[in-house]
Every structure is written in C-alpha cells, then in structure tokens.
Amino acid sequence: MSGFDSLNPDFYQTSYSIDDQAQGTYDSNNAGDPYSNKQPYTGQIYQPTFTPTAPQSVYGSSFEDEPPLLEELGINFDHIWQKTLTVLHPLKVADGSIMNETDLAGPMVFCLAFGATLLLAGKIQFGYVYGISAIGCLGMYCLLNLMSMTGVSFGCVGSVLGYCLLPMIILSSFGVLFSLQGMVGIVITAMIIGWCSFSASKIFISALAMDGQQLLVAYPCALLYGVFALISVF
C-alpha cells in the first residue's frame, strides 16, 4: 500500500473534467437521433366528407306509389272472380291470358270449402281431399306436357283443377241435405262430374292452344272428379 501512496499525483496532467464528459455524452445522444431537430407537424389530417342520402324505393319516393299488399302476394280478386264465373258458366269463353296464371288462393279456398261441406255431412275427409288433389295435379301435369306443344306449369294445372272443383262443393252441399245414393243422387252426381270436367278441359285448351283436343283432356279430368264424387256420395 505504501507504493501507491508514493505515486506522484502530477504524473499525467489533462484538462478533461467530469463536466466535459457529461456534455459530450449529451451531444452524442443528440447526434444519433435524426428526429430531434425536426419541428412538429402543424397541418390538418385529410378527412373525406360523406353526405348520407335517403334510400329510394323501387316503386317511388313515397308509400303512396307502392302497390297494394295483395298485389305483391299475387292475389287478384278480379281475376279470381272471372275464373269463378268461367267455371260456373261452362259455355262462357275462357280468357287464356288469365287462366294461364299460377293462382292458388282460390283453389285452396275451394278445397277447404269442399272439406267443410263433407264435415257437415259427418265425413272427415280433409286428408283424402288434399292427397287426391296432389296426385291428380301431378298426373294431369305430366299428361298435358305430353299433349301440348307449349307446355304448362304445375301451378297452372293446380289452379285450373282447383277452380273447377267448385261444382263439387255444390254436390257435397246437397249431400248434407239428403242422401245421394238413390237414382236422383246418381243423376246429379253424373251431371256435376260432367260440369267439372267440361269446365276444366275448356280452360286447358284455351290456355294451352289445344284446339280439337277437348274430349281427350276431359276424359282424365272426369276420372279425377269422379273420385271426389265418390267421396261425396259414400
């Protein structure tokens, strides 16, 4: 330890001090930071402007220009009434443009009314009515597509056969009042079957331009409505 004490403190003289070291360290840090001398950005950030516009309706700018709800659902009471009159009046000329529509509102009502009149006579046959209707529409759909040149949709076949079920409702209503199993009942039943099949065949040949083939179309229609007549009678 005595050797260290004997060292001369003036062995190496320098002008460097602690204050100079601190200043040099601060300067080196500032030199290494390239963003230290830059001024802050004082501009404005671009914000796109958006002006909301009210959505425009397809049918117009107000609710008054929109079609009625029944028209949007495809229910036209005027066409339903014209089809009903065409069925009730077998000799009336059918309008092919109206009869070619897929309208199932009237047929569903007539099927329900037919089942209701059977229910009044003590016959719960709703399942048979809808099941025979579906099978009959499928068979007539296949047959008419084979016979006609233009073809027909399944909805159109179901619509025509459903509307022509209206005379069968009259027959089932007679069955509520009196029995149809006698001679008078057989005659009335045969007349109703001919009425339904004649009306259906008339509408089909008018809508599908099948001139001269009404008897060919009326025969399978008579078979279908004959099944409904059997349900009404027995």
mmCIF file of C-alpha atoms in Angstrom:
data_model
loop_
_atom_site.group_PDB
_atom_site.id
_atom_site.type_symbol
_atom_site.label_atom_id
_atom_site.label_comp_id
_atom_site.label_asym_id
_atom_site.label_seq_id
_atom_site.Cartn_x
_atom_site.Cartn_y
_atom_site.Cartn_z
ATOM 1 C CA MET A 1 0.000 0.000 0.000
ATOM 2 C CA SER A 2 2.972 2.273 0.619
ATOM 3 C CA GLY A 3 3.912 2.015 -3.039
ATOM 4 C CA PHE A 4 0.592 3.510 -4.190
ATOM 5 C CA ASP A 5 0.872 6.334 -1.703
ATOM 6 C CA SER A 6 4.242 7.270 -3.049
ATOM 7 C CA LEU A 7 2.967 7.839 -6.581
ATOM 8 C CA ASN A 8 3.197 11.339 -7.842
ATOM 9 C CA PRO A 9 -0.288 12.833 -8.469
ATOM 10 C CA ASP A 10 1.202 15.057 -11.172
ATOM 11 C CA PHE A 11 2.325 12.045 -13.236
ATOM 12 C CA TYR A 12 -0.259 12.745 -16.037
ATOM 13 C CA GLN A 13 -1.865 16.125 -16.468
ATOM 14 C CA THR A 14 -5.042 16.618 -18.521
ATOM 15 C CA SER A 15 -7.681 19.263 -18.907
ATOM 16 C CA TYR A 16 -10.570 16.769 -19.184
ATOM 17 C CA SER A 17 -13.167 17.029 -16.432
ATOM 18 C CA ILE A 18 -16.407 15.351 -15.461
ATOM 19 C CA ASP A 19 -18.429 18.279 -16.725
ATOM 20 C CA ASP A 20 -16.898 17.873 -20.186
ATOM 21 C CA GLN A 21 -17.808 14.161 -20.164
ATOM 22 C CA ALA A 22 -21.422 14.870 -19.384
ATOM 23 C CA GLN A 23 -21.586 17.496 -22.119
ATOM 24 C CA GLY A 24 -20.026 15.099 -24.620
ATOM 25 C CA THR A 25 -22.465 12.372 -23.756
ATOM 26 C CA TYR A 26 -25.436 14.701 -24.321
ATOM 27 C CA ASP A 27 -24.050 15.836 -27.670
ATOM 28 C CA SER A 28 -23.510 12.271 -28.884
ATOM 29 C CA ASN A 29 -27.066 11.320 -27.955
ATOM 30 C CA ASN A 30 -28.463 14.265 -29.868
ATOM 31 C CA ALA A 31 -26.346 13.463 -32.893
ATOM 32 C CA GLY A 32 -27.654 9.888 -33.042
ATOM 33 C CA ASP A 33 -31.350 10.967 -33.016
ATOM 34 C CA PRO A 34 -32.317 12.154 -36.550
ATOM 35 C CA TYR A 35 -35.764 13.404 -35.397
ATOM 36 C CA SER A 36 -34.575 15.554 -32.513
ATOM 37 C CA ASN A 37 -34.278 18.784 -34.512
ATOM 38 C CA LYS A 38 -37.469 18.404 -36.587
ATOM 39 C CA GLN A 39 -40.416 20.684 -35.998
ATOM 40 C CA PRO A 40 -43.819 19.162 -35.067
ATOM 41 C CA TYR A 41 -46.371 18.752 -37.900
ATOM 42 C CA THR A 42 -48.919 21.534 -37.719
ATOM 43 C CA GLY A 43 -51.073 20.586 -40.752
ATOM 44 C CA GLN A 44 -54.569 19.036 -40.786
ATOM 45 C CA ILE A 45 -55.313 15.348 -41.367
ATOM 46 C CA TYR A 46 -57.441 14.721 -44.508
ATOM 47 C CA GLN A 47 -60.918 13.582 -43.627
ATOM 48 C CA PRO A 48 -63.220 12.519 -46.516
ATOM 49 C CA THR A 49 -66.634 14.072 -46.488
ATOM 50 C CA PHE A 50 -69.718 11.805 -46.809
ATOM 51 C CA THR A 51 -73.198 13.127 -47.367
ATOM 52 C CA PRO A 52 -75.835 10.492 -46.475
ATOM 53 C CA THR A 53 -78.667 10.175 -48.938
ATOM 54 C CA ALA A 54 -82.078 8.705 -48.226
ATOM 55 C CA PRO A 55 -82.705 5.257 -49.804
ATOM 56 C CA GLN A 56 -85.039 5.410 -52.755
ATOM 57 C CA SER A 57 -87.902 2.982 -53.011
ATOM 58 C CA VAL A 58 -88.279 0.743 -56.035
ATOM 59 C CA TYR A 59 -91.854 1.849 -56.585
ATOM 60 C CA GLY A 60 -91.376 5.561 -55.935
ATOM 61 C CA SER A 61 -90.379 8.146 -53.389
ATOM 62 C CA SER A 62 -93.407 7.698 -51.128
ATOM 63 C CA PHE A 63 -95.603 4.928 -49.782
ATOM 64 C CA GLU A 64 -98.473 6.099 -51.952
ATOM 65 C CA ASP A 65 -96.675 4.839 -55.087
ATOM 66 C CA GLU A 66 -96.183 1.300 -53.729
ATOM 67 C CA PRO A 67 -98.576 -1.450 -54.929
ATOM 68 C CA PRO A 68 -101.086 -2.984 -52.508
ATOM 69 C CA LEU A 69 -100.031 -5.904 -50.354
ATOM 70 C CA LEU A 70 -102.442 -8.330 -52.027
ATOM 71 C CA GLU A 71 -100.971 -7.461 -55.431
ATOM 72 C CA GLU A 72 -97.454 -8.164 -54.153
ATOM 73 C CA LEU A 73 -98.667 -11.542 -52.874
ATOM 74 C CA GLY A 74 -100.171 -12.347 -56.278
ATOM 75 C CA ILE A 75 -103.812 -12.268 -55.108
ATOM 76 C CA ASN A 76 -106.067 -10.535 -57.605
ATOM 77 C CA PHE A 77 -109.735 -10.644 -56.636
ATOM 78 C CA ASP A 78 -110.837 -9.514 -60.089
ATOM 79 C CA HIS A 79 -109.108 -12.486 -61.753
ATOM 80 C CA ILE A 80 -110.434 -14.844 -59.065
ATOM 81 C CA TRP A 81 -113.957 -13.654 -59.754
ATOM 82 C CA GLN A 82 -113.519 -14.036 -63.541
ATOM 83 C CA LYS A 83 -112.197 -17.578 -63.152
ATOM 84 C CA THR A 84 -115.066 -18.463 -60.845
ATOM 85 C CA LEU A 85 -117.605 -17.150 -63.361
ATOM 86 C CA THR A 86 -115.888 -19.123 -66.125
ATOM 87 C CA VAL A 87 -116.335 -22.328 -64.111
ATOM 88 C CA LEU A 88 -119.929 -21.571 -63.177
ATOM 89 C CA HIS A 89 -120.793 -20.765 -66.798
ATOM 90 C CA PRO A 90 -119.469 -23.706 -68.855
ATOM 91 C CA LEU A 91 -120.461 -22.137 -72.185
ATOM 92 C CA LYS A 92 -118.568 -18.922 -71.496
ATOM 93 C CA VAL A 93 -115.365 -18.422 -73.493
ATOM 94 C CA ALA A 94 -112.320 -18.642 -71.220
ATOM 95 C CA ASP A 95 -109.652 -15.945 -71.289
ATOM 96 C CA GLY A 96 -106.393 -17.793 -71.868
ATOM 97 C CA SER A 97 -104.187 -14.986 -70.513
ATOM 98 C CA ILE A 98 -105.963 -15.043 -67.146
ATOM 99 C CA MET A 99 -106.340 -18.799 -66.950
ATOM 100 C CA ASN A 100 -102.625 -19.336 -67.526
ATOM 101 C CA GLU A 101 -101.765 -17.611 -64.238
ATOM 102 C CA THR A 102 -100.475 -19.517 -61.231
ATOM 103 C CA ASP A 103 -103.191 -18.566 -58.754
ATOM 104 C CA LEU A 104 -103.592 -20.930 -55.812
ATOM 105 C CA ALA A 105 -105.581 -18.675 -53.484
ATOM 106 C CA GLY A 106 -108.963 -19.625 -54.948
ATOM 107 C CA PRO A 107 -108.231 -23.380 -55.224
ATOM 108 C CA MET A 108 -107.113 -23.535 -51.596
ATOM 109 C CA VAL A 109 -110.350 -21.866 -50.506
ATOM 110 C CA PHE A 110 -112.447 -24.232 -52.649
ATOM 111 C CA CYS A 111 -110.649 -27.309 -51.307
ATOM 112 C CA LEU A 112 -111.218 -26.092 -47.779
ATOM 113 C CA ALA A 113 -114.900 -25.421 -48.528
ATOM 114 C CA PHE A 114 -115.261 -28.900 -50.048
ATOM 115 C CA GLY A 115 -113.779 -30.483 -46.946
ATOM 116 C CA ALA A 116 -116.021 -28.326 -44.736
ATOM 117 C CA THR A 117 -119.203 -29.441 -46.511
ATOM 118 C CA LEU A 118 -118.090 -33.050 -46.190
ATOM 119 C CA LEU A 119 -117.534 -32.409 -42.494
ATOM 120 C CA LEU A 120 -121.103 -31.132 -42.172
ATOM 121 C CA ALA A 121 -122.250 -34.457 -43.615
ATOM 122 C CA GLY A 122 -120.247 -36.317 -40.961
ATOM 123 C CA LYS A 123 -117.267 -37.183 -43.209
ATOM 124 C CA ILE A 124 -113.816 -36.129 -42.051
ATOM 125 C CA GLN A 125 -112.002 -36.389 -45.375
ATOM 126 C CA PHE A 126 -109.588 -33.441 -45.421
ATOM 127 C CA GLY A 127 -106.573 -35.697 -45.892
ATOM 128 C CA TYR A 128 -108.179 -37.530 -48.817
ATOM 129 C CA VAL A 129 -109.176 -34.255 -50.468
ATOM 130 C CA TYR A 130 -105.671 -32.787 -50.421
ATOM 131 C CA GLY A 131 -103.983 -36.101 -51.183
ATOM 132 C CA ILE A 132 -106.157 -36.874 -54.219
ATOM 133 C CA SER A 133 -105.757 -33.265 -55.380
ATOM 134 C CA ALA A 134 -101.960 -33.521 -55.288
ATOM 135 C CA ILE A 135 -101.887 -36.866 -57.128
ATOM 136 C CA GLY A 136 -104.424 -35.672 -59.694
ATOM 137 C CA CYS A 137 -102.497 -32.457 -60.370
ATOM 138 C CA LEU A 138 -99.294 -34.434 -60.852
ATOM 139 C CA GLY A 139 -100.950 -36.821 -63.311
ATOM 140 C CA MET A 140 -102.595 -34.028 -65.310
ATOM 141 C CA TYR A 141 -99.325 -32.098 -65.338
ATOM 142 C CA CYS A 142 -97.485 -34.999 -66.957
ATOM 143 C CA LEU A 143 -100.316 -35.672 -69.407
ATOM 144 C CA LEU A 144 -100.730 -32.071 -70.556
ATOM 145 C CA ASN A 145 -96.992 -31.613 -71.064
ATOM 146 C CA LEU A 146 -97.056 -34.628 -73.364
ATOM 147 C CA MET A 147 -100.098 -33.435 -75.283
ATOM 148 C CA SER A 148 -99.395 -29.695 -75.644
ATOM 149 C CA MET A 149 -96.681 -28.030 -77.691
ATOM 150 C CA THR A 150 -96.105 -25.081 -75.344
ATOM 151 C CA GLY A 151 -96.030 -26.955 -72.042
ATOM 152 C CA VAL A 152 -97.664 -25.992 -68.776
ATOM 153 C CA SER A 153 -96.508 -25.344 -65.223
ATOM 154 C CA PHE A 154 -97.555 -27.394 -62.235
ATOM 155 C CA GLY A 155 -99.048 -24.319 -60.568
ATOM 156 C CA CYS A 156 -101.265 -23.599 -63.561
ATOM 157 C CA VAL A 157 -102.603 -27.174 -63.553
ATOM 158 C CA GLY A 158 -103.333 -26.989 -59.832
ATOM 159 C CA SER A 159 -105.044 -23.625 -60.250
ATOM 160 C CA VAL A 160 -107.382 -24.802 -63.029
ATOM 161 C CA LEU A 161 -108.294 -28.089 -61.339
ATOM 162 C CA GLY A 162 -108.877 -26.284 -58.057
ATOM 163 C CA TYR A 163 -111.229 -23.720 -59.560
ATOM 164 C CA CYS A 164 -113.178 -26.412 -61.365
ATOM 165 C CA LEU A 165 -113.775 -28.126 -58.014
ATOM 166 C CA LEU A 166 -116.480 -25.528 -57.324
ATOM 167 C CA PRO A 167 -119.403 -27.623 -58.720
ATOM 168 C CA MET A 168 -118.281 -30.484 -56.494
ATOM 169 C CA ILE A 169 -118.893 -28.221 -53.492
ATOM 170 C CA ILE A 170 -122.492 -27.886 -54.662
ATOM 171 C CA LEU A 171 -122.768 -31.688 -54.799
ATOM 172 C CA SER A 172 -121.366 -32.119 -51.289
ATOM 173 C CA SER A 173 -123.790 -29.427 -50.084
ATOM 174 C CA PHE A 174 -126.673 -31.495 -51.497
ATOM 175 C CA GLY A 175 -125.257 -34.446 -49.587
ATOM 176 C CA VAL A 176 -125.762 -32.534 -46.342
ATOM 177 C CA LEU A 177 -129.484 -32.077 -47.030
ATOM 178 C CA PHE A 178 -130.384 -35.502 -48.457
ATOM 179 C CA SER A 179 -128.813 -38.786 -49.444
ATOM 180 C CA LEU A 180 -127.126 -39.057 -52.841
ATOM 181 C CA GLN A 181 -127.218 -42.851 -53.041
ATOM 182 C CA GLY A 182 -130.574 -43.047 -54.866
ATOM 183 C CA MET A 183 -131.385 -42.605 -58.523
ATOM 184 C CA VAL A 184 -131.729 -38.840 -58.174
ATOM 185 C CA GLY A 185 -128.360 -38.662 -56.461
ATOM 186 C CA ILE A 186 -126.702 -40.670 -59.231
ATOM 187 C CA VAL A 187 -128.098 -38.357 -61.900
ATOM 188 C CA ILE A 188 -126.999 -35.240 -60.028
ATOM 189 C CA THR A 189 -123.550 -36.739 -59.438
ATOM 190 C CA ALA A 190 -123.115 -37.555 -63.142
ATOM 191 C CA MET A 191 -124.141 -34.028 -64.094
ATOM 192 C CA ILE A 192 -121.683 -32.488 -61.605
ATOM 193 C CA ILE A 193 -118.830 -34.674 -62.872
ATOM 194 C CA GLY A 194 -119.567 -33.641 -66.455
ATOM 195 C CA TRP A 195 -119.763 -29.988 -65.385
ATOM 196 C CA CYS A 196 -116.355 -30.082 -63.659
ATOM 197 C CA SER A 197 -114.589 -31.984 -66.432
ATOM 198 C CA PHE A 198 -116.084 -29.838 -69.196
ATOM 199 C CA SER A 199 -115.054 -26.596 -67.477
ATOM 200 C CA ALA A 200 -111.530 -27.851 -66.778
ATOM 201 C CA SER A 201 -110.981 -29.114 -70.333
ATOM 202 C CA LYS A 202 -112.334 -25.848 -71.765
ATOM 203 C CA ILE A 203 -109.866 -23.810 -69.722
ATOM 204 C CA PHE A 204 -106.941 -26.100 -70.554
ATOM 205 C CA ILE A 205 -107.449 -25.985 -74.324
ATOM 206 C CA SER A 206 -107.913 -22.201 -74.169
ATOM 207 C CA ALA A 207 -104.764 -21.579 -72.122
ATOM 208 C CA LEU A 208 -102.563 -24.086 -73.978
ATOM 209 C CA ALA A 209 -103.940 -23.573 -77.524
ATOM 210 C CA MET A 210 -105.008 -27.228 -77.824
ATOM 211 C CA ASP A 211 -107.802 -26.857 -80.346
ATOM 212 C CA GLY A 212 -109.705 -30.053 -81.158
ATOM 213 C CA GLN A 213 -108.428 -31.956 -78.105
ATOM 214 C CA GLN A 214 -111.079 -31.074 -75.547
ATOM 215 C CA LEU A 215 -112.523 -34.588 -75.318
ATOM 216 C CA LEU A 216 -109.051 -36.043 -74.816
ATOM 217 C CA VAL A 217 -108.456 -33.643 -71.922
ATOM 218 C CA ALA A 218 -111.971 -34.001 -70.480
ATOM 219 C CA TYR A 219 -111.661 -37.781 -70.007
ATOM 220 C CA PRO A 220 -108.833 -37.770 -67.388
ATOM 221 C CA CYS A 221 -110.467 -34.766 -65.718
ATOM 222 C CA ALA A 222 -113.708 -36.767 -65.400
ATOM 223 C CA LEU A 223 -111.804 -39.625 -63.772
ATOM 224 C CA LEU A 224 -110.287 -37.242 -61.221
ATOM 225 C CA TYR A 225 -113.561 -35.538 -60.349
ATOM 226 C CA GLY A 226 -115.271 -38.923 -60.245
ATOM 227 C CA VAL A 227 -113.099 -39.809 -57.252
ATOM 228 C CA PHE A 228 -114.222 -36.632 -55.465
ATOM 229 C CA ALA A 229 -117.833 -37.528 -56.320
ATOM 230 C CA LEU A 230 -117.414 -40.973 -54.736
ATOM 231 C CA ILE A 231 -116.202 -39.305 -51.550
ATOM 232 C CA SER A 232 -119.276 -37.052 -51.581
ATOM 233 C CA VAL A 233 -121.771 -39.830 -52.239
ATOM 234 C CA PHE A 234 -120.360 -42.545 -49.988
#
